[in-house]
XYZ file of C-alpha atoms in Angstrom:
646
model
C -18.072 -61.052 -3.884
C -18.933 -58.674 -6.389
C -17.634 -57.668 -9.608
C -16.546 -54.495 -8.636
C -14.999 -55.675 -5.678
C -12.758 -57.915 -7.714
C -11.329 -54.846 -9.696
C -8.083 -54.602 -7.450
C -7.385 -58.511 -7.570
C -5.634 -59.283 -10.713
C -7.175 -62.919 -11.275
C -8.796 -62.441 -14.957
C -8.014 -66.226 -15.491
C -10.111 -67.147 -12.366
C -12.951 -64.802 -12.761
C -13.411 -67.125 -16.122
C -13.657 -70.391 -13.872
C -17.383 -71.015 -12.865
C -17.003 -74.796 -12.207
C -14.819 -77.533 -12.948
C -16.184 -77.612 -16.978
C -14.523 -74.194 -17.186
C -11.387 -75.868 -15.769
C -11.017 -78.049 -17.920
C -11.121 -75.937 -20.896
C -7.523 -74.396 -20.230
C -4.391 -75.654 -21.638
C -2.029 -77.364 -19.721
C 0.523 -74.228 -19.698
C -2.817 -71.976 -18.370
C -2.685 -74.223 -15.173
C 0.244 -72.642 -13.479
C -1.191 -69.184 -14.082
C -4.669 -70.427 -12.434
C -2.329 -71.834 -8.925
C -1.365 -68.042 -8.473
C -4.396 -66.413 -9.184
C -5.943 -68.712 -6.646
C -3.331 -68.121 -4.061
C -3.693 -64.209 -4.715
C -7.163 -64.714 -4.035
C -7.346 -66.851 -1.062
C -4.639 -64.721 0.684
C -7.016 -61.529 -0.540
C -9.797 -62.605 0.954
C -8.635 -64.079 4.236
C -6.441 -61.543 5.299
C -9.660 -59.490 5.765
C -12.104 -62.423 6.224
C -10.739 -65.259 8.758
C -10.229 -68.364 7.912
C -8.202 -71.283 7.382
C -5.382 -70.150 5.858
C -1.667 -72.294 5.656
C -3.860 -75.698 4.597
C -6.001 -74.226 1.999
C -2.706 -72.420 0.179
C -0.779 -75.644 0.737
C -3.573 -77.830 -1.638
C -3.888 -75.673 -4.536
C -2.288 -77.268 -7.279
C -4.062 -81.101 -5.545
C -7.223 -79.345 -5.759
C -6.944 -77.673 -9.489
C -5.633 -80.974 -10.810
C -8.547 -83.086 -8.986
C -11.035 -81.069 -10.519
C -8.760 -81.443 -13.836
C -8.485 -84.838 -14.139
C -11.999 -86.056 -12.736
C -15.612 -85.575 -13.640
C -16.396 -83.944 -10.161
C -19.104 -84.090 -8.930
C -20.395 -87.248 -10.639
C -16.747 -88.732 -9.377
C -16.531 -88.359 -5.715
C -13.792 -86.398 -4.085
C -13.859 -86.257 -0.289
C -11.850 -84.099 2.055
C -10.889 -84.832 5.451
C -11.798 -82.148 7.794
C -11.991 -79.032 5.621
C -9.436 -76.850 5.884
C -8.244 -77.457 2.732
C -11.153 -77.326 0.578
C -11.173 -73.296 0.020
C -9.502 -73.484 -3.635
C -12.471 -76.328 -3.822
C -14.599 -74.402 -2.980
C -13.731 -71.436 -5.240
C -13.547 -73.340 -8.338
C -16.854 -74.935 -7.722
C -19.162 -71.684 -8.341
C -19.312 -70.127 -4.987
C -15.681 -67.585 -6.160
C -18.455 -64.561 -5.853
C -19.469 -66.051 -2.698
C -16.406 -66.328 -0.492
C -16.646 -63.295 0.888
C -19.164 -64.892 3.276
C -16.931 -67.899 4.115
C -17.650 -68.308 7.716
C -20.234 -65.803 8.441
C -24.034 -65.916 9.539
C -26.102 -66.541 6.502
C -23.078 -67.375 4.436
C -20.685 -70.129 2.888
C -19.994 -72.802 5.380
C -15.883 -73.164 6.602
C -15.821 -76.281 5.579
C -17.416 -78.771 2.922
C -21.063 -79.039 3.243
C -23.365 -80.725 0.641
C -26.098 -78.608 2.108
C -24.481 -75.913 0.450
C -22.731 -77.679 -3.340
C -23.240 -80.877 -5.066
C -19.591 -80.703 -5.268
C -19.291 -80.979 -1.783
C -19.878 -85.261 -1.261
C -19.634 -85.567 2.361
C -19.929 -82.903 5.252
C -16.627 -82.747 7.017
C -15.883 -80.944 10.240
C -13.446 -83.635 12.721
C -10.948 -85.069 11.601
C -10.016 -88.569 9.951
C -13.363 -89.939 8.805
C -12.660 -89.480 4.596
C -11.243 -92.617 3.852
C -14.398 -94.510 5.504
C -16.425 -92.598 3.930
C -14.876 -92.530 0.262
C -14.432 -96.060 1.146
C -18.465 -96.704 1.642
C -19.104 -94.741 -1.941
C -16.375 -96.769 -3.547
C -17.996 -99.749 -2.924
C -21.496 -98.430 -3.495
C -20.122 -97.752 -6.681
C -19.120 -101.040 -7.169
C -22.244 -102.655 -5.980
C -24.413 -100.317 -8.320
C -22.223 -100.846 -11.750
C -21.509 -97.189 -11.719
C -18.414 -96.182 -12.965
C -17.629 -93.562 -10.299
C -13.767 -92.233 -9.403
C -14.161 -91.798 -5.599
C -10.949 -90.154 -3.749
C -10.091 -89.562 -0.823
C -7.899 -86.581 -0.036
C -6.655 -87.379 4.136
C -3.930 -84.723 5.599
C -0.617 -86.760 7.860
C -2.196 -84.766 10.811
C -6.054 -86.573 10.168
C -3.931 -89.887 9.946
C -3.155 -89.983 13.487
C -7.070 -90.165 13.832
C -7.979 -94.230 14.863
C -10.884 -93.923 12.218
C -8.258 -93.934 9.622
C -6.264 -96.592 10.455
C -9.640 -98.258 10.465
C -10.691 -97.290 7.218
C -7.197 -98.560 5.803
C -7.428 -101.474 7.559
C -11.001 -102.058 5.908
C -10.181 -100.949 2.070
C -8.147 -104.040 0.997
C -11.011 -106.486 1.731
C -13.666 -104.878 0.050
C -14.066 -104.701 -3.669
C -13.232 -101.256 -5.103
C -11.024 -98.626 -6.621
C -10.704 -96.040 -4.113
C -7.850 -94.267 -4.412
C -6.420 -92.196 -1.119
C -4.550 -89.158 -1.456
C -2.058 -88.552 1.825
C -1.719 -84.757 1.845
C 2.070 -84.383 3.885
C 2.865 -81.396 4.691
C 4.024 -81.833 7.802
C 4.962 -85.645 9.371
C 7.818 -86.952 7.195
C 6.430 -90.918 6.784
C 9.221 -91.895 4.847
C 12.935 -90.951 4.023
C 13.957 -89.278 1.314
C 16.011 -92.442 -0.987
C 17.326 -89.643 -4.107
C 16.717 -90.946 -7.379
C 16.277 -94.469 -7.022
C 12.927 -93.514 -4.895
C 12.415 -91.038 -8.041
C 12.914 -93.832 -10.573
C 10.208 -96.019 -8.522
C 8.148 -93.518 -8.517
C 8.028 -93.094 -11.996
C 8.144 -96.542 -13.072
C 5.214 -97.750 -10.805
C 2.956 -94.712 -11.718
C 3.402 -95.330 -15.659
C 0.375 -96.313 -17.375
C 2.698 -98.627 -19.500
C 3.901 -100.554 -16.459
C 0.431 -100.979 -15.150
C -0.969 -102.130 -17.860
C 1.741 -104.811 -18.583
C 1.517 -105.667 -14.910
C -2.475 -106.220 -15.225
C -2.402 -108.161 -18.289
C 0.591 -110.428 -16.669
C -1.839 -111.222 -13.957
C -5.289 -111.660 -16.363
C -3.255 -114.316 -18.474
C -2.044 -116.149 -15.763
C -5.946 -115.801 -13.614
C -7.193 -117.418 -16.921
C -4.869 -120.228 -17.146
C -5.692 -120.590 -13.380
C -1.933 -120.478 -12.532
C -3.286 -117.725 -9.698
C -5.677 -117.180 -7.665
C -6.881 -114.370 -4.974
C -4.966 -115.858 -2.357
C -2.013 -116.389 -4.612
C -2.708 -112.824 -5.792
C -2.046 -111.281 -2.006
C 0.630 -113.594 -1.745
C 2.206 -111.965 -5.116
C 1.497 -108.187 -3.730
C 3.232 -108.941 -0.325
C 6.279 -110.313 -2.016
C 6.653 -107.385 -4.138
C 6.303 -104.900 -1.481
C 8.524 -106.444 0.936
C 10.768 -106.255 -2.093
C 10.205 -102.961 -2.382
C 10.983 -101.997 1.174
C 13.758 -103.824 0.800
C 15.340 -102.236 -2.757
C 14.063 -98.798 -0.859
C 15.165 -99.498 2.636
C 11.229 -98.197 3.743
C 8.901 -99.991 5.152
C 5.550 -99.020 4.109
C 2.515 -99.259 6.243
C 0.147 -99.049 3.526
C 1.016 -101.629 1.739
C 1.387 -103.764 4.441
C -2.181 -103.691 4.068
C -2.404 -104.353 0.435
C -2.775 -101.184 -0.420
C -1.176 -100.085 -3.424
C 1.333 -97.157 -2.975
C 2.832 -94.288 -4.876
C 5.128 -91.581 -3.663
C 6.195 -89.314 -2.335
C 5.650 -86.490 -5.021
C 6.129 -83.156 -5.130
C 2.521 -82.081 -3.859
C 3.525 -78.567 -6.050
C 4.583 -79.626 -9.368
C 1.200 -79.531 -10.769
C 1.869 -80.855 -14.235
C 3.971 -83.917 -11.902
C 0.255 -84.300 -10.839
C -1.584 -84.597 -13.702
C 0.189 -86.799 -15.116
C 0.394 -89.354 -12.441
C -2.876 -88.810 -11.465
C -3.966 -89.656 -15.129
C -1.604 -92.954 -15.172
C -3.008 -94.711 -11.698
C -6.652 -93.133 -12.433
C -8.000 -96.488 -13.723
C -6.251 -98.783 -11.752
C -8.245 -101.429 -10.169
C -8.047 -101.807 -6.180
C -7.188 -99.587 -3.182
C -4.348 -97.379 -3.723
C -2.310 -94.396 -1.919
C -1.049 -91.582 -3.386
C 1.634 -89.633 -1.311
C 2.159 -86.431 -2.037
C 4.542 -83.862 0.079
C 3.267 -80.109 -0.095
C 4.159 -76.986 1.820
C 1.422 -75.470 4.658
C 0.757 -71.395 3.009
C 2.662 -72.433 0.094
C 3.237 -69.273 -2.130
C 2.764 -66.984 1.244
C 6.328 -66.369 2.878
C 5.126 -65.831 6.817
C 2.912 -68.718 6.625
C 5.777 -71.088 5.076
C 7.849 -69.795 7.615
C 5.265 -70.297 10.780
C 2.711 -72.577 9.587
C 1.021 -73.428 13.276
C 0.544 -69.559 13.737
C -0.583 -69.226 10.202
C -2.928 -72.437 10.296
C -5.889 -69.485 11.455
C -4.049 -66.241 11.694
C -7.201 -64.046 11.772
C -6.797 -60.532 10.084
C -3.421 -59.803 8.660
C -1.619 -57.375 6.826
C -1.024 -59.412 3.036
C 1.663 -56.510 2.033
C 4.049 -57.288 5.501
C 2.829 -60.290 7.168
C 1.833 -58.489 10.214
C -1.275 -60.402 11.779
C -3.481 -57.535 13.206
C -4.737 -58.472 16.817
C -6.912 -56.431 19.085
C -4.953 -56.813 22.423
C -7.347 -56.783 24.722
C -6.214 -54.188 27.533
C -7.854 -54.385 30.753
C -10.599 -56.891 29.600
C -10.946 -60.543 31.145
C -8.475 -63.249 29.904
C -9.542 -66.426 27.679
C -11.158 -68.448 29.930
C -8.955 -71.206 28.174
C -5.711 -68.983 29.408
C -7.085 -69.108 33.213
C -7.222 -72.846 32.545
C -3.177 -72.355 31.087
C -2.192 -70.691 33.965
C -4.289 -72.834 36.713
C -2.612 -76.169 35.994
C 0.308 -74.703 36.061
C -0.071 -73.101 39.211
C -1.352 -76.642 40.544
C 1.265 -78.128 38.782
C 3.875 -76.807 40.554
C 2.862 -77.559 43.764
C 1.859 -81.363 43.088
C 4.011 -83.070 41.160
C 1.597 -85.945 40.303
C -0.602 -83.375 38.034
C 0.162 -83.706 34.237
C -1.680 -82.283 30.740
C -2.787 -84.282 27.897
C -4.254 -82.790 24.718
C -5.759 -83.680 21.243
C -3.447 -81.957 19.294
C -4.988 -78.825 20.572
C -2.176 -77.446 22.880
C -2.741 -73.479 21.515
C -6.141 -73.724 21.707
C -6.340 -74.955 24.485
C -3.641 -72.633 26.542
C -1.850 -76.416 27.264
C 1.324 -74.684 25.523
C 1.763 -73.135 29.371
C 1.804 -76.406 30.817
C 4.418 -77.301 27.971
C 6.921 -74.890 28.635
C 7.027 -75.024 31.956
C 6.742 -78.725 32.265
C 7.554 -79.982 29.082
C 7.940 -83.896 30.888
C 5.085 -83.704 32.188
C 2.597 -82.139 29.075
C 1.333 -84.274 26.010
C -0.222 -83.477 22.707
C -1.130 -87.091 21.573
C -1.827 -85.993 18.068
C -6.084 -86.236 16.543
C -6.430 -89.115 18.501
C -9.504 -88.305 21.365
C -9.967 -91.921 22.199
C -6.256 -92.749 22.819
C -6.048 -89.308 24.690
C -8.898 -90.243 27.191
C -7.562 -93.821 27.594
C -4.379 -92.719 28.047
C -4.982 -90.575 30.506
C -6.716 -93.511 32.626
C -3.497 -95.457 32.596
C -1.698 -92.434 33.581
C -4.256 -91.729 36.663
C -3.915 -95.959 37.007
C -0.831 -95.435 38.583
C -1.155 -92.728 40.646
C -0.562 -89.667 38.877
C -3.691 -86.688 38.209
C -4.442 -86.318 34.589
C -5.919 -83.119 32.865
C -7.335 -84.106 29.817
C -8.271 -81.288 28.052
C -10.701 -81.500 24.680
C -12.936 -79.393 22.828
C -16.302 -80.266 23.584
C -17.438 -81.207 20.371
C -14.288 -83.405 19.893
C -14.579 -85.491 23.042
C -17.922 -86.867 21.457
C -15.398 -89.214 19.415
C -14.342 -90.806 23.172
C -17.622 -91.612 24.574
C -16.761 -95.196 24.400
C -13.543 -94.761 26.081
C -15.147 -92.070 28.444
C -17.436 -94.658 29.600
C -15.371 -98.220 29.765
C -12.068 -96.942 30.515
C -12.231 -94.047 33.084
C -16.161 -93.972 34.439
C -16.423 -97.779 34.815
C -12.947 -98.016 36.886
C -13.513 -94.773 38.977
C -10.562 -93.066 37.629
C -9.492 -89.928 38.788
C -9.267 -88.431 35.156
C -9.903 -84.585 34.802
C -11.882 -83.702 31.630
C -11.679 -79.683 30.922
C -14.075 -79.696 28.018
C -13.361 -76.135 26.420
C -15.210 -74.564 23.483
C -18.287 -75.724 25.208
C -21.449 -74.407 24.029
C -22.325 -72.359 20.447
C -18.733 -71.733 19.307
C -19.484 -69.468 16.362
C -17.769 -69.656 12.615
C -16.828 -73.159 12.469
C -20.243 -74.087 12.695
C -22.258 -77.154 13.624
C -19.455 -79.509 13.424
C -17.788 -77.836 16.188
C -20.265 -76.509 18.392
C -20.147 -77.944 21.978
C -23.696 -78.344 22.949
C -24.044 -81.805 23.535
C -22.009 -82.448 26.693
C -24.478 -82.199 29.527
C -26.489 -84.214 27.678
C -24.651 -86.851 26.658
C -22.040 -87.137 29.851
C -25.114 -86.976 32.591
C -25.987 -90.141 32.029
C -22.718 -92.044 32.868
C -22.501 -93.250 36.018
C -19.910 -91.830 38.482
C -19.201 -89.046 36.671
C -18.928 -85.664 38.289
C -20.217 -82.686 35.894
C -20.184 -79.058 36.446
C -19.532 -75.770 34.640
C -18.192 -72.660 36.491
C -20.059 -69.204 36.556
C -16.869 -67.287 36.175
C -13.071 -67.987 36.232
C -12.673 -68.089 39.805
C -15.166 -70.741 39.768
C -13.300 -72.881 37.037
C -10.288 -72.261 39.391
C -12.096 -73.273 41.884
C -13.427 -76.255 39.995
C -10.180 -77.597 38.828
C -8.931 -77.357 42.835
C -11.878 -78.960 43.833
C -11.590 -82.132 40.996
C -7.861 -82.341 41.867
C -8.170 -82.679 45.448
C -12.042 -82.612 46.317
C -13.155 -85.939 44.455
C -11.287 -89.652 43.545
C -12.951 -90.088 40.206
C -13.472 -88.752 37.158
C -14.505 -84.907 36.722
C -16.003 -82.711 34.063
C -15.519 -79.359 34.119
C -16.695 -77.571 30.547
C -16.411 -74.130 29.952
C -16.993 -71.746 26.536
C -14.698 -70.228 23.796
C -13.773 -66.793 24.386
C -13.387 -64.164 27.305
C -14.499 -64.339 31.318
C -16.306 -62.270 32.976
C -13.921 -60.762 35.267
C -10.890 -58.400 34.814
C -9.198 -59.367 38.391
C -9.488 -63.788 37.354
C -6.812 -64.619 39.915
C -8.067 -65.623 43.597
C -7.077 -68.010 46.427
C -8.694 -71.366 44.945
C -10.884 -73.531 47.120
C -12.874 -76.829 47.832
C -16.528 -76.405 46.927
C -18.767 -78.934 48.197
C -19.358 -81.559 45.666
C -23.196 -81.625 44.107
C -24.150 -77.938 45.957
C -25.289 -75.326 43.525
C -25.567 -71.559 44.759
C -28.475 -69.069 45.538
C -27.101 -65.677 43.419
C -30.319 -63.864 44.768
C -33.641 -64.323 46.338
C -37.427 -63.389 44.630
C -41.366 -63.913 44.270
C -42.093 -64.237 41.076
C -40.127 -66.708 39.373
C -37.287 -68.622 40.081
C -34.273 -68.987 37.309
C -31.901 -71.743 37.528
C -28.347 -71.939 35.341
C -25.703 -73.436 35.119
C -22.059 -72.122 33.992
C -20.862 -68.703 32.311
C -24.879 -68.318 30.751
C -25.665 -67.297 34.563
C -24.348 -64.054 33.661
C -26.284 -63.331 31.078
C -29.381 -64.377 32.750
C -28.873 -61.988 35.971
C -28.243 -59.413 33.439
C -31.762 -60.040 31.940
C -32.678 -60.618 35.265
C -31.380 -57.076 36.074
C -33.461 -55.404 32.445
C -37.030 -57.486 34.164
C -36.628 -56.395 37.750
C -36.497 -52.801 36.477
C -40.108 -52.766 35.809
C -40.704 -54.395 39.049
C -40.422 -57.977 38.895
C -39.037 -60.257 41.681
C -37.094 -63.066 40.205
C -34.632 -65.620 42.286
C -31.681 -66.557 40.389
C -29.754 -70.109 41.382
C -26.070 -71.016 39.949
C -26.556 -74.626 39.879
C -22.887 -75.305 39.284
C -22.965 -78.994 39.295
C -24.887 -81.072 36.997
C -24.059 -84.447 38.467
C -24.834 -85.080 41.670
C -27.833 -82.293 41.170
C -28.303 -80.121 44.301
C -31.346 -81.733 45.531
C -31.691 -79.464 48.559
C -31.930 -76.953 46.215
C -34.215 -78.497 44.021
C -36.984 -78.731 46.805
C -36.047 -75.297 48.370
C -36.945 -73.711 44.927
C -40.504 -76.053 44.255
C -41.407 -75.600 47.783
C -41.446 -71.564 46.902
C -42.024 -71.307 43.178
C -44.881 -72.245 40.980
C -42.987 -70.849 37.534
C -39.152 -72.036 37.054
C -36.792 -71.633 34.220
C -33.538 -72.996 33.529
C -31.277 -71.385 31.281
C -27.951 -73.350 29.727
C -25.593 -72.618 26.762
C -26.360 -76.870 25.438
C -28.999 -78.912 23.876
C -32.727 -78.561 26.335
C -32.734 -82.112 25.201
C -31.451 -84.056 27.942
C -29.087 -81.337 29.963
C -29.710 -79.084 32.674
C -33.887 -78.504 31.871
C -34.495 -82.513 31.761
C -32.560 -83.223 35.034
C -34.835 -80.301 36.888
C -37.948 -82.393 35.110
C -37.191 -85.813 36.025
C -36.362 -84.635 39.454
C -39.433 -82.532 39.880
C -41.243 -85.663 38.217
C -39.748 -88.292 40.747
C -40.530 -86.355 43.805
C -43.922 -85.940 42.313
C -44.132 -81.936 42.364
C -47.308 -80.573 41.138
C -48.813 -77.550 39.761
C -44.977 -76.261 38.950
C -44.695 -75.008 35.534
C -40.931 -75.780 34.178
C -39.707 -73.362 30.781
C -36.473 -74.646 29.355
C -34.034 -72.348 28.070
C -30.992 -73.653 26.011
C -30.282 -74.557 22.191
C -33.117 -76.248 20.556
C -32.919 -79.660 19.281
C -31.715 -78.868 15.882
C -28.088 -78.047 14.425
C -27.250 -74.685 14.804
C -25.679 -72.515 11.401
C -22.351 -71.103 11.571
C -21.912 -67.013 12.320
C -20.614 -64.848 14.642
C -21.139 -66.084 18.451
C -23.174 -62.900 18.975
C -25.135 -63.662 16.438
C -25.532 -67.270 17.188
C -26.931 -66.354 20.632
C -29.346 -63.839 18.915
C -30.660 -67.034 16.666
C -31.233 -69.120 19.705
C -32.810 -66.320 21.840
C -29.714 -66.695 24.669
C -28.683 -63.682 24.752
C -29.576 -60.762 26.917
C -32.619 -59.661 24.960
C -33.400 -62.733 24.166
C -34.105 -64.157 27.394
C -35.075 -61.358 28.638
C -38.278 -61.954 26.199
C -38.911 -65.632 27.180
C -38.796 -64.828 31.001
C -41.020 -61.973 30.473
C -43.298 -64.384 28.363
C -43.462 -67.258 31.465
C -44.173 -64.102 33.671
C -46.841 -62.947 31.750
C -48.086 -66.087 31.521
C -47.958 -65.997 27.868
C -47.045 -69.526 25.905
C -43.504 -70.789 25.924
C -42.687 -70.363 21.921
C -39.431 -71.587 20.945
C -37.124 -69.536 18.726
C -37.673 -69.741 15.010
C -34.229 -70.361 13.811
């Protein structure tokens, strides 16, 4: 951002704040002043410039008394997922930058130490900061550096299994790692009044601690304890704890030391606890309560809408949404409406999501069955093997994940559905480039990485009538487990709704027949390609074009139809050429020894793809309409296959 597009923000304490030196310059009574100006600025900025909004207003004061009280970036603070890091971001140099949060060429959504020193350790899914803070903690340890290293985890990342195992893992390694559980939603423990408050107070003191150190020192030197008596020690006093507080308390169950619940918005509360438990040896927990959009009436009052509102109105609230009249639906909505429609005909057919159920279009399926729906929370692994125990007795399970996201249940994938022949239905939506959120959610792994399971069926509709007809077909077409992925964003048609129907299992499509060349695709990027298809033709090229529409089984018949006809053949998908659609023509083509045909792969190139618009993301890859229009001419021409220079 430039200066001059600062001049109608009033924020003249934040334009002085060019890192966390400059922070730590003000007085304590300056702090206060510095929360609003950041909150005027984040709610600036995103009402014009998406983003993730409720988290990032909800973790101001956390974030300006981190950055306070440690030497950041030499002391490690990591941040689970990302949505909360934007008043991290800001106060770490990039303020006159933020303007490009989330766009091509820009600031990344989310931390990336590509992009800061400041940022420690990229984040993107959910859960994996305390393992990782844990790993530097102990690094730390191992190198005699004196490093802070925190972890800052939301209740909703919790759910995540990686936590639990990081937890489970801190107490019995040596280090100092202190985890800060941002609650601003999940109420872990009842509120006990002012006996919790006194605790609180008393077990955060820097005087207590220290007496409580030295008690143990004097009697470690007399060797009237040891490390075994030591845990012993801990246990008591927490299950005394529980018992004075009527709580029991997970984390220190696990010898983990615990503090809280504060006040996640009494900043000067912060600091000073923060400051008393900063140098206290072994794993501890800091609990802190704070309010998703904090400071931002509308988002206090609606936080799951206002979690990624898009544009908005900051004077009245109003989010400003382009209804789109007469234009395709979501091809997520045509999955909402679709189970429901099967739904109410079979009563055996239940939804399961990832804590997704808006953005995935589950919430249909909710509120129409509500029994018969379930959001299991950030928790892939558990959703996928869940889902096999509800298909193990009899019932059909749509388990619906973003792409990206299911990569965290490959092992259950494989072990607990594949290997038993379950009839599990994976809908694997945002699949393929997914634009703003960047490589940490882009869904272009899937072919590749569920084609080699064994008994899997995979395939990827053209069109929504397809992925109606796909999710008919997997319901009552097959007996085992199904994969149906399908992109972010709008169909192709305006009329979606048709009579759904079996389609033959492993039989691809011929769209239309030609000389020269012979395309082959697979899902919604068919579309695209007959429209380049369409631009080549024009100047009076012949070019077949074949809808594969299942990955796994491959239509074989096809496969020798189009070598017995074509020497040049491209494929074309919207995933990694590594290993998907291109590799599985190859190997076949390869195994049936067919010569003297010359195979172009079309798809994302085997490198992470930047954040940006999904327009522009296809532009950078060269999937587009232009763009493969230009590589099909080249194979035509016979000129050499260059890949795009990203």
């Amino acid at each position: 951002m430039s200066e001059k597009e600062n001049t109608n923000i009033n924020i003249p304490l934040l334009k002085t704040i060019n890192s966390p030196k400059d922070l730590k310059k003000l007085g304590i009574g300056q702090l206060d002043t510095l929360c609003q100006e950041l909150r005027t600025f984040i709610i600036d900025q995103l009402c014009k410039n998406p983003g993730h909004f409720g988290s990032s207003l909800g973790t101001v004061e956390l974030t300006v008394a981190l950055h306070y009280i440690y030497n950041t970036p030499y002391d490690r603070i990591v941040w689970d997922v990302g949505h909360q890091a934007y008043s991290h971001k800001i106060l770490t140099g990039r303020r006159d930058r933020f303007n490009t949060n989330r766009k091509f060429g820009g600031l990344a959504g989310f931390p990336n130490p590509d992009e800061s020193e400041y940022d420690t350790f990229s984040a993107g899914h959910a859960s994996n900061s305390i393992s990782a803070a844990l790993g530097m903690a102990v690094a730390s340890r191992l190198l005699n550096e004196n490093k802070h290293v925190v972890a800052v985890i939301g209740d909703g990342s919790l759910t995540g299994g990686l936590a639990y195992e990081g937890l489970n893992n801190a107490s019995s390694q040596p280090n100092d790692l202190l985890i800060i559980l941002n609650d601003n939603d999940m109420a872990i423990d009842d509120n006990v009044g002012g006996l919790k408050d006194y605790l609180v107070k008393m077990t955060t003191s820097h005087t207590y601690n220290k007496v409580r150190n030295d008690v143990y020192q004097k009697f470690k030197r007399k060797n009237l304890i040891s490390e075994k008596g030591k845990n012993f020690i801990l246990r008591f006093n927490n299950s005394l704890k529980s018992l004075i507080t009527k709580q029991q308390n997970i984390f220190e169950g696990l010898n983990i030391r615990y503090f809280g619940p504060v006040d996640g918005h009494d900043l000067k509360g912060l600091i000073r606890i923060l400051e008393n438990i900063k140098d206290l040896k072994g794993p501890k927990l800091l609990h802190i309560h704070t309010i998703k959009g904090k400071g931002y009436k509308p988002a206090e009052e609606s936080a799951t809408e206002w979690h990624a509102p898009g544009k908005f109105n900051k004077d009245t609230g109003e989010r400003i949404i382009s209804q789109a009249k007469d234009q395709p639906q979501l091809y997520q909505n045509v999955f909402g409406h679709t189970i429901v429609e099967l739904a109410q005909k079979d009563k055996r057919i239940v939804g399961i999501t990832p804590a997704m159920p808006s953005g995935s279009s589950m919430t249909f399926m909710m509120k129409e069955f509500p029994e018969r729906s379930f959001d299991v929370g950030i928790a892939e692994a558990h959703a996928v093997t869940y889902s096999g125990g509800l298909s193990k007795e009899g019932l059909i399970p749509f388990c619906n994940i973003y792409s990206s996201f299911m990569q965290r249940a490959y092992d259950q994938v494989i072990h607990d559905v594949a290997l038993q022949k379950l009839h599990v239905i994976f809908c694997l939506d945002r699949a393929g480039l997914v634009g703003e959120d960047g490589p940490t959610h882009h869904g272009v792994f899937d072919l590749a990485y569920m084609r080699c399971i064994p008994n899997l069926v995979i395939a990827s509709p053209y069109n929504e009538h397809y992925l109606r007809h796909l999710m008919y077909t997997a319901t009552y077409g097959n007996e085992g487990p199904f994969v149906i992925r399908y992109p972010r964003g709008q169909g192709e048609l305006k009329d979606w709704e048709c009579e759904m129907k079996l389609l033959p299992i492993g039989k691809g499509r011929k769209m239309k027949d030609g000389k020269d060349m012979a395309v082959i695709t697979i899902g919604p990027i068919g579309n695209t390609a007959n429209a380049a298809i369409s631009e080549l033709e024009k100047e009076g090229y012949s070019i077949a074009h074949y809808d594969i529409i299942f990955l796994k089984p491959i239509d074989t018949d096809l496969l020798d139809e189009v070598a017995s006809k074509f020497r040049k053949v491209v494929t074309i998908e919207n995933g990694v050429i590594t290993g998907g659609l291109g590799s599985a023509v190859l190997e076949y083509f390869s195994e049936k020894n067919y010569k003297d045909i010359e195979v172009t792969r079309i798809g994302i190139p085997d490198e992470f793809i930047t954040h940006g618009s999904i327009p522009e993301l296809n532009r950078l890859c060269e999937i587009d309409v232009p763009g493969i229009t230009k590589r099909l001419e080249g194979v035509l021409q016979n000129k050499p296959a260059l890949k795009p220079v990203l």
